Coordinates of C-alpha atoms in Angstrom, one line a residue:
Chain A
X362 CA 0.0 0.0 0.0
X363 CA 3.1 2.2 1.0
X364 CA 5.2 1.1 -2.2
X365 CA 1.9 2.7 -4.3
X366 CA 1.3 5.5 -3.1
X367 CA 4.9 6.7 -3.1
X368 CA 4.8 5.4 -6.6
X369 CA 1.7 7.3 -7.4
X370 CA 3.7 10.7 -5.8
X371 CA 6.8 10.1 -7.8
X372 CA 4.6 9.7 -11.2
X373 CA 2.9 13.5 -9.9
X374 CA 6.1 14.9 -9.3
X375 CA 7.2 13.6 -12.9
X376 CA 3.6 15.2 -14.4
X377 CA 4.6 18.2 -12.7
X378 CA 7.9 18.5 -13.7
X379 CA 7.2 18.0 -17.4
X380 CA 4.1 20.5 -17.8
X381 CA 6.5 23.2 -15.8
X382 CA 8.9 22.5 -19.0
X383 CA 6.1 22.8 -21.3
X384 CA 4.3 26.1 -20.1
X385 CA 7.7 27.0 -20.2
X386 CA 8.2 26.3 -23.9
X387 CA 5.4 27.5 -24.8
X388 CA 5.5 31.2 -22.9
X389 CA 8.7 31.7 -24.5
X390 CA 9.3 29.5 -28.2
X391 CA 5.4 28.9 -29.3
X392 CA 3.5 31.8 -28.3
X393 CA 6.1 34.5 -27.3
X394 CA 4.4 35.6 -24.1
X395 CA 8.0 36.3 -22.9
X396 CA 11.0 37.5 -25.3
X397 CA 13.9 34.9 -25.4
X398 CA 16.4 38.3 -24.7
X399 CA 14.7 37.9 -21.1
X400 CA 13.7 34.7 -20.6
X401 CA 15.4 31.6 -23.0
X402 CA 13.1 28.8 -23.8
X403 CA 14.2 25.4 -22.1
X404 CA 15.4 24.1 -25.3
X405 CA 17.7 27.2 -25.9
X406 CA 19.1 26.7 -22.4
X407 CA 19.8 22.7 -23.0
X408 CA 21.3 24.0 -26.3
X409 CA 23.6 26.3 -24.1
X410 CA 24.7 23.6 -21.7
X411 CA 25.8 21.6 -24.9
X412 CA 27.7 24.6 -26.5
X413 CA 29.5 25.7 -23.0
X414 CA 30.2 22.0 -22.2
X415 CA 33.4 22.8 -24.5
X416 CA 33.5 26.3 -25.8
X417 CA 34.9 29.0 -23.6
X418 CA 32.9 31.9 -25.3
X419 CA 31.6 34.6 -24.2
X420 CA 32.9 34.4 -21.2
X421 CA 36.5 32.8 -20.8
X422 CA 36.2 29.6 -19.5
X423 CA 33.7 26.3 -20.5
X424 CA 30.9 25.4 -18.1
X425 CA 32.9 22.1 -16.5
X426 CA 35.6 25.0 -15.6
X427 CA 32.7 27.0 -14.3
X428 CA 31.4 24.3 -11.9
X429 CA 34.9 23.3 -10.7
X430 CA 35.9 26.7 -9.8
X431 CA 33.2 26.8 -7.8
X432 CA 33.0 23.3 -5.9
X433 CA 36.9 24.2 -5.2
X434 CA 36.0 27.0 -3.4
X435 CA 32.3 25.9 -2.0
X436 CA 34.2 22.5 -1.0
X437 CA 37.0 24.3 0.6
X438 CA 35.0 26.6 2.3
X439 CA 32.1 24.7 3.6
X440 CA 34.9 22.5 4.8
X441 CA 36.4 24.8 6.5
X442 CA 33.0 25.9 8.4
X443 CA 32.1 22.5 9.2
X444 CA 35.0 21.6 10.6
X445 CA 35.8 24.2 12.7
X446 CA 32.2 25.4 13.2
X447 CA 30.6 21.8 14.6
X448 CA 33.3 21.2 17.2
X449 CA 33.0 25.2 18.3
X450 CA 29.6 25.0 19.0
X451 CA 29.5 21.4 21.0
X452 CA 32.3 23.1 22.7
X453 CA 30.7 26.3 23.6
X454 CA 27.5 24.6 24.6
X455 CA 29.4 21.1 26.6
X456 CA 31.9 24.1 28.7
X457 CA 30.1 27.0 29.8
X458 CA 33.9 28.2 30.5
X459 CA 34.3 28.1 26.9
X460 CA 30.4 29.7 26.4
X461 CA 31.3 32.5 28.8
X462 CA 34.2 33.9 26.4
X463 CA 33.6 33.0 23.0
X464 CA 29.2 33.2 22.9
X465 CA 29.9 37.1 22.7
X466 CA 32.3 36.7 20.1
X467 CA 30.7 34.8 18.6
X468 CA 27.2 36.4 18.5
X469 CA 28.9 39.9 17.3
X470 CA 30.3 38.3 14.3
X471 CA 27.0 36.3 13.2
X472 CA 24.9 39.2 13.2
X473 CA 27.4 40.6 10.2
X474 CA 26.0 39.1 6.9
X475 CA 28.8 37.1 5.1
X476 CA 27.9 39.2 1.8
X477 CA 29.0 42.3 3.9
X478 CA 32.5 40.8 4.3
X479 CA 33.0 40.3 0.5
X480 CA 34.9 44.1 -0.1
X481 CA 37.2 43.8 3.3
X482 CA 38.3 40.2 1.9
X483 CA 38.5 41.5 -1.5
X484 CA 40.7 44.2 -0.4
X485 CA 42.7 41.8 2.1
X486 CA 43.3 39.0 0.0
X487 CA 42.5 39.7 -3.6
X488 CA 39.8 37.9 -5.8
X489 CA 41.5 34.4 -5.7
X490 CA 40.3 31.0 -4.1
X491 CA 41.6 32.0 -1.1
X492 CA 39.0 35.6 -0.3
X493 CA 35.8 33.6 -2.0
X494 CA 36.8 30.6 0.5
X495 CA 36.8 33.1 2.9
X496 CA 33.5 34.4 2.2
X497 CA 32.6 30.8 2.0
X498 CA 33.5 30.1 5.2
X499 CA 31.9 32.9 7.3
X500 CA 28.8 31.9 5.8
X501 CA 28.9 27.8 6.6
X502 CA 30.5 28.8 9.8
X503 CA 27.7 30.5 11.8
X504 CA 24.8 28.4 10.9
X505 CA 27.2 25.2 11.9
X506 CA 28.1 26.7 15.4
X507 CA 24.2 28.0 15.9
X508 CA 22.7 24.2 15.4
X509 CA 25.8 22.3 17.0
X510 CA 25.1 24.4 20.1
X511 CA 21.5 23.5 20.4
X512 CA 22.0 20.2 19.4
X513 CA 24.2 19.9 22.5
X514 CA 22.0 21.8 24.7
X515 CA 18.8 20.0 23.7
X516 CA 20.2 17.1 25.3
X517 CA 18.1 15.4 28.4
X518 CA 18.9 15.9 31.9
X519 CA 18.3 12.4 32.6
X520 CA 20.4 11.0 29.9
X521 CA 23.5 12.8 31.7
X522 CA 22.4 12.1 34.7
X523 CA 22.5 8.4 33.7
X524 CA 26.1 8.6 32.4
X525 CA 27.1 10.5 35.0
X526 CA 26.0 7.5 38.0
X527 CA 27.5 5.1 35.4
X528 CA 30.7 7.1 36.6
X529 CA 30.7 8.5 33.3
X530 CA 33.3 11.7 33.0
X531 CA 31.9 14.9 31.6
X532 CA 34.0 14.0 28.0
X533 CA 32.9 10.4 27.5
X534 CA 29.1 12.0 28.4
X535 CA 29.5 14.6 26.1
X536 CA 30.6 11.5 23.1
X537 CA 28.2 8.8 24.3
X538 CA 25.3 11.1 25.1
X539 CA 25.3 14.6 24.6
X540 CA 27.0 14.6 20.6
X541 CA 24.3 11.4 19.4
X542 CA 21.4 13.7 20.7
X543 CA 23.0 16.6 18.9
X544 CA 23.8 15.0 15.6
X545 CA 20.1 15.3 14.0
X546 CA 20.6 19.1 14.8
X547 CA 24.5 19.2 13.3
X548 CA 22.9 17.5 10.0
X549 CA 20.8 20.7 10.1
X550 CA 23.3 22.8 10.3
X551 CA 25.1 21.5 7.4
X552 CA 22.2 21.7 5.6
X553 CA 21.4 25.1 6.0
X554 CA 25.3 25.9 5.7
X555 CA 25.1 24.4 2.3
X556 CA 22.5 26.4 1.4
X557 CA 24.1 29.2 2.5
X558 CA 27.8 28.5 1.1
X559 CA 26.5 28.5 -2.2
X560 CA 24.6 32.1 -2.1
X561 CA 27.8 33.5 -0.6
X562 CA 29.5 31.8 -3.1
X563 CA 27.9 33.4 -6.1
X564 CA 27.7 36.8 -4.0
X565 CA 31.2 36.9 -3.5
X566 CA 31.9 35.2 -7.6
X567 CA 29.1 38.0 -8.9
X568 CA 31.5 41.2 -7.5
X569 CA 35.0 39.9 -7.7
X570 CA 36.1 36.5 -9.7
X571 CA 37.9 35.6 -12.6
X572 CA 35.8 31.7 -13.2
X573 CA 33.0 29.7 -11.8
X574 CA 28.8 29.9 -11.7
X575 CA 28.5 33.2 -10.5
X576 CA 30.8 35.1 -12.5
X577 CA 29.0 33.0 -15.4
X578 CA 25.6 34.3 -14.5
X579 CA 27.2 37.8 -14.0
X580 CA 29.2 37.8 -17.4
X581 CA 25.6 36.7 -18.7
X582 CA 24.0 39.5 -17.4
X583 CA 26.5 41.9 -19.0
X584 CA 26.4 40.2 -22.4
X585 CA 22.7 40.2 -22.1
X586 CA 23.0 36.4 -22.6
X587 CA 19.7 35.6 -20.4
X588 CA 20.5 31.9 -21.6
X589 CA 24.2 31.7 -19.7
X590 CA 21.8 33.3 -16.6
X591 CA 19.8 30.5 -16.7
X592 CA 21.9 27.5 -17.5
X593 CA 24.3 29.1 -14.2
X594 CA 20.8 29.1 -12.0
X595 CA 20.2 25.7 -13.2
X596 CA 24.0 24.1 -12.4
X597 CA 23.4 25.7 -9.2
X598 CA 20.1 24.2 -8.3
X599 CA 21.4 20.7 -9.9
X600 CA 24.4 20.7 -7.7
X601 CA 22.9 21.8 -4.5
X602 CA 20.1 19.3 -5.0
X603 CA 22.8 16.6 -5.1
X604 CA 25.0 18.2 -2.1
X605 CA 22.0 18.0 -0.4
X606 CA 20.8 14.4 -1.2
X607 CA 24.3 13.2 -0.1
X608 CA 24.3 15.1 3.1
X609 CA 20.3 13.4 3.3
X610 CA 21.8 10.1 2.6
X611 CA 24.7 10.4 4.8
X612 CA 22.2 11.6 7.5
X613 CA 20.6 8.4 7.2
X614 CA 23.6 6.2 7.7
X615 CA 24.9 8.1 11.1
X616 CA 21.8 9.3 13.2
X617 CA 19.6 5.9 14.4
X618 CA 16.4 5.6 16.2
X619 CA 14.6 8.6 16.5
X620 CA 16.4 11.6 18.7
X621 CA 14.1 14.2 18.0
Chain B
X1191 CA 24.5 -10.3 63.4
X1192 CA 26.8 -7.5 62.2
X1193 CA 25.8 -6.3 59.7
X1194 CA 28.1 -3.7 57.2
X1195 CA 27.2 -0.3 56.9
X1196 CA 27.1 0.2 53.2
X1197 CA 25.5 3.7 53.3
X1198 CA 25.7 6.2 55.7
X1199 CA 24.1 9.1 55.6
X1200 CA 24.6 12.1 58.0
X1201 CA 22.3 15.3 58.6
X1202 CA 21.9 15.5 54.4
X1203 CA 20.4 19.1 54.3
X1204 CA 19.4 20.2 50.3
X1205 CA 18.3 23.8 49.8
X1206 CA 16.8 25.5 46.1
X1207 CA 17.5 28.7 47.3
X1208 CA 15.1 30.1 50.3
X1209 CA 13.1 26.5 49.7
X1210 CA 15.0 23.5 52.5
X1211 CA 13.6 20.5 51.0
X1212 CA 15.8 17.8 52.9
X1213 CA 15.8 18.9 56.3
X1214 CA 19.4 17.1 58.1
X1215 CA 18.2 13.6 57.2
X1216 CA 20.3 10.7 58.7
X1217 CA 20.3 7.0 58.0
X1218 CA 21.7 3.6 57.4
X1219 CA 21.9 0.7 54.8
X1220 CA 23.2 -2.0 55.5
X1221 CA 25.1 -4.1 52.8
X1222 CA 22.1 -6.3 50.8
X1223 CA 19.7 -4.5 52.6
X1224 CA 16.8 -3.3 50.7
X1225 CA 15.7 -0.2 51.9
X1226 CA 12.2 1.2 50.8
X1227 CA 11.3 4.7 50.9
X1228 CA 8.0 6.3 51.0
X1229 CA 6.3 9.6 51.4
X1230 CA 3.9 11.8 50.4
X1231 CA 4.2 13.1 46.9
X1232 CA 5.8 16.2 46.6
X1233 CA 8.0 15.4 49.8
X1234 CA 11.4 15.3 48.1
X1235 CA 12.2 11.8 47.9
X1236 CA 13.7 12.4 44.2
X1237 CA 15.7 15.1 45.5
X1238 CA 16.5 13.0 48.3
X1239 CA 18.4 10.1 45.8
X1240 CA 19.7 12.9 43.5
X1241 CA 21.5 14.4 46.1
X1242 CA 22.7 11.5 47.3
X1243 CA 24.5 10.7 44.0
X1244 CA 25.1 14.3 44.1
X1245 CA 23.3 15.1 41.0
X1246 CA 22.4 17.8 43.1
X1247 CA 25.0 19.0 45.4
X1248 CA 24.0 18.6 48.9
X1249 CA 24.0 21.6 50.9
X1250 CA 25.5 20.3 53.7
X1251 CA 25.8 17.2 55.4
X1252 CA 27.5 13.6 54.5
X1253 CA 27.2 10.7 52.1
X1254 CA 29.4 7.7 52.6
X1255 CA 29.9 4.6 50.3
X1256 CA 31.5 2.1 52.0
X1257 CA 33.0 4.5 54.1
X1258 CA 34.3 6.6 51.8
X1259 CA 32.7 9.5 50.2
X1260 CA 30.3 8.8 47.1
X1261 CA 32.4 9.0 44.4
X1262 CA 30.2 7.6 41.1
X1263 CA 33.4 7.2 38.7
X1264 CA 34.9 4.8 41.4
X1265 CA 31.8 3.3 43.3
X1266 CA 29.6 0.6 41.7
X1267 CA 26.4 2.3 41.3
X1268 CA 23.2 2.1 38.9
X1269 CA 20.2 4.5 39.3
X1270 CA 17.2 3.9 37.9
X1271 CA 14.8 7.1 37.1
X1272 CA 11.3 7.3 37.3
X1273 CA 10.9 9.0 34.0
X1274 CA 12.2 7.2 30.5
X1275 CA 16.2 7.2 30.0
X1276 CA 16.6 4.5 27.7
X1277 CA 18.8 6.4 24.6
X1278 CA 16.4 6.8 21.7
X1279 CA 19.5 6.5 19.2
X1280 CA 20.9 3.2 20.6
X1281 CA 19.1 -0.4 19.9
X1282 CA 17.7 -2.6 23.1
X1283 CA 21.1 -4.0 23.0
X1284 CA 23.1 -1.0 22.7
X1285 CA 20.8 0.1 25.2
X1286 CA 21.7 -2.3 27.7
X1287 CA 25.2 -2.2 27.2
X1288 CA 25.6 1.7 28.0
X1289 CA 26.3 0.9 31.3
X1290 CA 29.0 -1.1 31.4
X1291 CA 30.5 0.7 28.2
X1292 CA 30.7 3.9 30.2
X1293 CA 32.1 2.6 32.8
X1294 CA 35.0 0.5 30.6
X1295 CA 33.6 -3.2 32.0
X1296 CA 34.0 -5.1 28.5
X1297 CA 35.1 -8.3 30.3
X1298 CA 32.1 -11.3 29.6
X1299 CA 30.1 -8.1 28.0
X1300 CA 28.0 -9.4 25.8
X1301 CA 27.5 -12.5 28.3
X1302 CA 26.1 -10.1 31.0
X1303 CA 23.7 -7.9 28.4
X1304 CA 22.6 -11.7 26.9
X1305 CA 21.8 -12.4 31.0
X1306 CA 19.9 -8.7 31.9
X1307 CA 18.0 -9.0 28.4
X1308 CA 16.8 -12.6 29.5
X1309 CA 15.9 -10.9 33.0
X1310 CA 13.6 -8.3 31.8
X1311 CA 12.0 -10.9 28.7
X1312 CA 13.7 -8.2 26.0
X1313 CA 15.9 -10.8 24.3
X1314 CA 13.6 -10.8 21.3
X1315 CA 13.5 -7.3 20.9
X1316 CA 17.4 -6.9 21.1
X1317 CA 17.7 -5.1 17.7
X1318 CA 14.4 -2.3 18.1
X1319 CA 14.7 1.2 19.0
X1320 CA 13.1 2.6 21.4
X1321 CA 10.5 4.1 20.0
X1322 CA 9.3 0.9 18.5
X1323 CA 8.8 -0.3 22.3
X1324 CA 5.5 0.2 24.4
X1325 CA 6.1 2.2 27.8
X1326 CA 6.4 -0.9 29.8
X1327 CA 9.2 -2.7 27.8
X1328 CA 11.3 1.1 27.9
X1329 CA 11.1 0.5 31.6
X1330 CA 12.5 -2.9 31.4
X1331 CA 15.2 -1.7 28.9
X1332 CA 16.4 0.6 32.0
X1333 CA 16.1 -2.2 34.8
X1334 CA 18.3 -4.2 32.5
X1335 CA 21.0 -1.7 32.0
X1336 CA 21.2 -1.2 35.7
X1337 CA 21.5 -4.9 36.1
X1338 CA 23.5 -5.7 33.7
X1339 CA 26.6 -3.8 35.5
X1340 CA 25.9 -5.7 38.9
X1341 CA 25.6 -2.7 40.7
X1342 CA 26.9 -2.5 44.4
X1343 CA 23.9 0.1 44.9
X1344 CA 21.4 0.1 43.3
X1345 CA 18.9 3.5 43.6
X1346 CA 15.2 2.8 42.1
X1347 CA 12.6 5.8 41.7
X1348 CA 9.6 4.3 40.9
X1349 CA 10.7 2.0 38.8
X1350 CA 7.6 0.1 38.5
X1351 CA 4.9 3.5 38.0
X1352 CA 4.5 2.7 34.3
X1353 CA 4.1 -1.0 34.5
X1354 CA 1.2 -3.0 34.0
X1355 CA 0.1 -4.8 37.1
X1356 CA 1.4 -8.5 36.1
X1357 CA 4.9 -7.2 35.0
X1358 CA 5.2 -5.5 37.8
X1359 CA 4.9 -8.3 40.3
X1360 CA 6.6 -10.5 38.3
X1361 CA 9.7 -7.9 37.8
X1362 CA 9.3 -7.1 41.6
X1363 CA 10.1 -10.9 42.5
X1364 CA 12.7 -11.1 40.2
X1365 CA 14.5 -8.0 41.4
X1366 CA 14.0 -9.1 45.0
X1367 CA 15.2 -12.4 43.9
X1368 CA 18.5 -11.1 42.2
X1369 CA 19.3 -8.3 44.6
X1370 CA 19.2 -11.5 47.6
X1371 CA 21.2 -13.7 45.6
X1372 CA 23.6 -11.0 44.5
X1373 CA 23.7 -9.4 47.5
X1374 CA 22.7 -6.1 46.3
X1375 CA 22.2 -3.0 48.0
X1376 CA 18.9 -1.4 47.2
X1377 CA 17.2 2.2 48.1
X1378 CA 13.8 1.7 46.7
X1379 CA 11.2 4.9 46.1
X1380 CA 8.2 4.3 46.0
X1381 CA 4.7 6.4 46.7
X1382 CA 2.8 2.8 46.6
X1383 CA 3.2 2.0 50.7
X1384 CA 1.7 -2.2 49.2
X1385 CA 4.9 -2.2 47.2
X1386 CA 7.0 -0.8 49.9
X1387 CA 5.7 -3.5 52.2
X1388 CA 5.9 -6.1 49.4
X1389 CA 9.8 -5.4 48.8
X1390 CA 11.2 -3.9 52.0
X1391 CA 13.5 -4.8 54.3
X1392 CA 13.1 -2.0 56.1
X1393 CA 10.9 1.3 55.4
X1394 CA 12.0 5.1 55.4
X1395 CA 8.7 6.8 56.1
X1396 CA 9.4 10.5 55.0
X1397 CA 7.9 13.6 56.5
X1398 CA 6.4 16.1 54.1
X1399 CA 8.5 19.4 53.5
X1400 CA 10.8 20.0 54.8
X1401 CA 11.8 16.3 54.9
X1402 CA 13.0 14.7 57.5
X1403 CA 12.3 10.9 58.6
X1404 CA 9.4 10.0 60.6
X1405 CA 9.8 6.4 61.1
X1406 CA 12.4 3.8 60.3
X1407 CA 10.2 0.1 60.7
X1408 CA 11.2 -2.9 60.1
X1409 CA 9.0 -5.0 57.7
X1410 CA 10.2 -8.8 58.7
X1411 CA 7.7 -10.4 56.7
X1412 CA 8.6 -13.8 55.4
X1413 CA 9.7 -13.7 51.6
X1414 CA 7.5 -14.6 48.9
X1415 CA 5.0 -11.9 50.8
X1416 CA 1.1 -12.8 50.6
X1417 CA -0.5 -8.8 50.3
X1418 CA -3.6 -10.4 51.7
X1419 CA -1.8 -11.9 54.8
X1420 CA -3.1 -10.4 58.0
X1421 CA 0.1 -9.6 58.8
X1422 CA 0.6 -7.9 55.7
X1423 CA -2.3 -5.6 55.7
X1424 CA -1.5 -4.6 59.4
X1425 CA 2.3 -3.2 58.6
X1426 CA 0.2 -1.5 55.0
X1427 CA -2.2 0.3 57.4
X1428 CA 0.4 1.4 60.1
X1429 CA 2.2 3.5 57.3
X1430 CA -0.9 4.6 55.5
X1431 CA -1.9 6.0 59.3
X1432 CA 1.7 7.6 59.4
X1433 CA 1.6 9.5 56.3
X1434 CA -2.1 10.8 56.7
X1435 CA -1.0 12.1 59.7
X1436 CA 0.3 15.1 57.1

């Protein structure tokens, strides 16, 4: 019965999917509701991804060079946030000696948007991999800290307390209770950090950059080439959708039962 | 007969701020000994175990552990809590191992889990989570992680509140049973004063805030107990006439 009705779903979401193509189609190639100079057709923009899959015109680079420049500098930047952000925040919420003097820090710096970073970083360290990662960074960081914390502090009293009679010290309670509890909310995190990566990603590749999707879709917008706008929207979406999927997937594999 | 002081317990004073909710309580229990303690609800009897573990910090006064002071990293203790604390993201198993994994026991491990599992009638449900369990097999998940790390002491509040009745006489007889043969130390909580007579050696009959003990007696009563034996229902009705007293 289960198996039939998620069947049933998927075969919606396909109906869907297809008659969004085709009102597209026909807005913009059959009836010319919308001019392709603002909005391409669907079959102009697949025709696009097949051009820029190899030629580097108009805009310097082909679309495979596009993506990479990006994941190198998404990837090293979300990296980065992750891997400093999810051990700062179980740290700040497991030690209130370490929440006492880095929560104000810490709360200063998150209320500054990562997009407001992008000239000081551009002026500090040029347009390379090295200021977008930056940018990157900032904007995985605080949303990794922010759910690692609660995670940590939404753990029960009574599951410490239960450790804690075991004769459990406070750092094998924080890694046998306290960081399982928190993981549903760290997977949140990276989620939304994802999310978030990529926007400051094109931000900070729309005002200063060289390669990669957001300089695309700004070079597009330039040109006037709405189709290069689109195809970069779409690469964007494709890979995020599968970023996500894997974090969904990996989510799966790590957090058992039912914590939340 | 000497018997061994196991815990002692001297003028145990806790305080939440302007509120003295144990009032210098002081007390034996005596090694295998196990101890019920009832009172009125509301009268600080959880408080009462939580600060002896010092899961709340006593205010003042002293616990001692075979004659040292409680120390939970070094002493062999196992609380059970009267609301749920089985780990939602661990199996039954997993469950039931916690204990002894926290406290580095892996020697015979998976012998003693396979022995508390058997205890509590889980070892068919090993491998669910949790939340596939009713409330009464959560309990039992809990009872057997206690057990499974042979606890010197073991602390019990309410374990039994969210049993059915059958289970809970025939997990009451096996805990008796098991605590005798292992020679167990026990401090029991209880608000049900047949239970307390049931499982007692002795019983703590607590005084309403601020708490302090009313009356230590001594519940002698031939093991298996009969709850309608004359004898029974006397001892029931002495303690119900103590705590309506409040």
């Amino acid at each position: 019965m289960k198996k039939k009705s998620k069947l049933k779903f998927q075969i919606i979401s396909i109906i869907s999917l297809i008659a969004f193509f085709a009102i597209w189609q026909l807005l913009t190639d059959v009836y010319r509701v919308i001019p392709s100079t603002m909005l391409p057709s669907p079959v102009k923009v697949l025709q696009t991804i097949g051009m820029k899959w190899s030629v580097k015109k108009p805009d310097g680079s082909t679309l495979p060079q596009h993506i990479l420049a990006s994941l190198q500098v998404s990837g090293l930047g979300f990296c980065l946030g992750a891997v400093i952000g999810v051990p700062l925040g179980v740290i700040m919420a497991w030690w209130e000696k370490a929440d006492l003097s880095l929560k104000p820090v810490f709360d200063f710096v998150r209320t500054i948007p990562p997009i407001a970073w992008i000239p000081i970083m551009i002026v500090l360290l040029g347009i390379g991999v090295v200021a977008k990662a930056s940018i990157v960074f900032l904007s995985a960081f605080i949303p990794c800290v922010i759910n690692s914390y609660t995670g940590i502090k939404a753990t029960k009293t009574v599951h410490i307390w239960v450790a804690q009679t075991f004769g459990g010290s406070k750092t094998r309670t924080l890694f046998k209770v306290a960081i399982p509890t928190a993981l549903p909310y760290i997977f949140t995190g990276l989620k939304v950090s994802l999310n978030s990566s990529w926007g400051a990603l094109v931000a900070a590749e729309m005002l200063g950059s060289a390669s990669g999707l957001g300089y695309m879709i700004q070079m597009g917008r330039l040109l006037s080439r709405a189709d290069l706008i689109v195809v970069g929207m779409i690469v964007i979406g494709i890979i995020g959708t599968i970023l996500s999927a894997f974090l969904d997937s990996l989510e799966k594999i790590v957090v058992k039962g039912e914590v939340r | 007969m000497n018997k061994k002081v196991k815990v002692q317990v001297t003028d145990l004073t806790k305080r939440f701020g302007d509120l003295l909710v144990l009032d210098k309580v002081s007390f034996e229990v005596y090694e295998g000994e196990f101890l019920c303690i009832v009172g009125p609800t509301g009268c600080g009897k959880t408080t009462f175990l939580n600060s002896l573990t010092h899961l709340y910090e006593p205010t003042s006064g002293k616990i001692l552990f075979n004659g040292e002071e409680v120390n939970l990293e070094k002493h062999n203790i196992a609380y059970i809590f009267q609301e749920y604390s089985a780990m939602e993201w661990l199996t039954v198993r997993q469950n039931v191992r916690f204990g002894l994994e926290i406290k580095k026991d892996y020697k015979n491990i998976d012998r003693k889990v396979d022995e508390a599992l058997e205890l509590v009638g889980l070892t068919k449900f090993a491998g669910y989570y949790p939340k596939q369990l009713s409330a009464s097999m959560l309990q039992r998940v809990v009872i057997a992680r206690a057990f499974a790390t042979h606890p010197e002491l073991l602390l019990m509040d309410e374990p039994y509140g969210q049993l059915d009745i059958n289970l809970r006489f025939k997990l009451e007889d096996e805990v008796v049973r098991l605590c005798k043969q292992t020679n167990t130390t026990v401090i029991f909580i209880t608000h049900n004063i047949e239970e307390a007579v049931y499982l007692g050696d002795r019983i703590l009959v607590l005084t309403n805030k601020p708490t302090s003990i009313k009356e230590i007696i001594m519940d002698e009563l031939p093991h298996p107990r009969d709850i309608a034996a004359p004898e029974f229902v006397e001892m029931r009705n002495r303690i119900t006439d103590l705590i309506k007293w409040w």
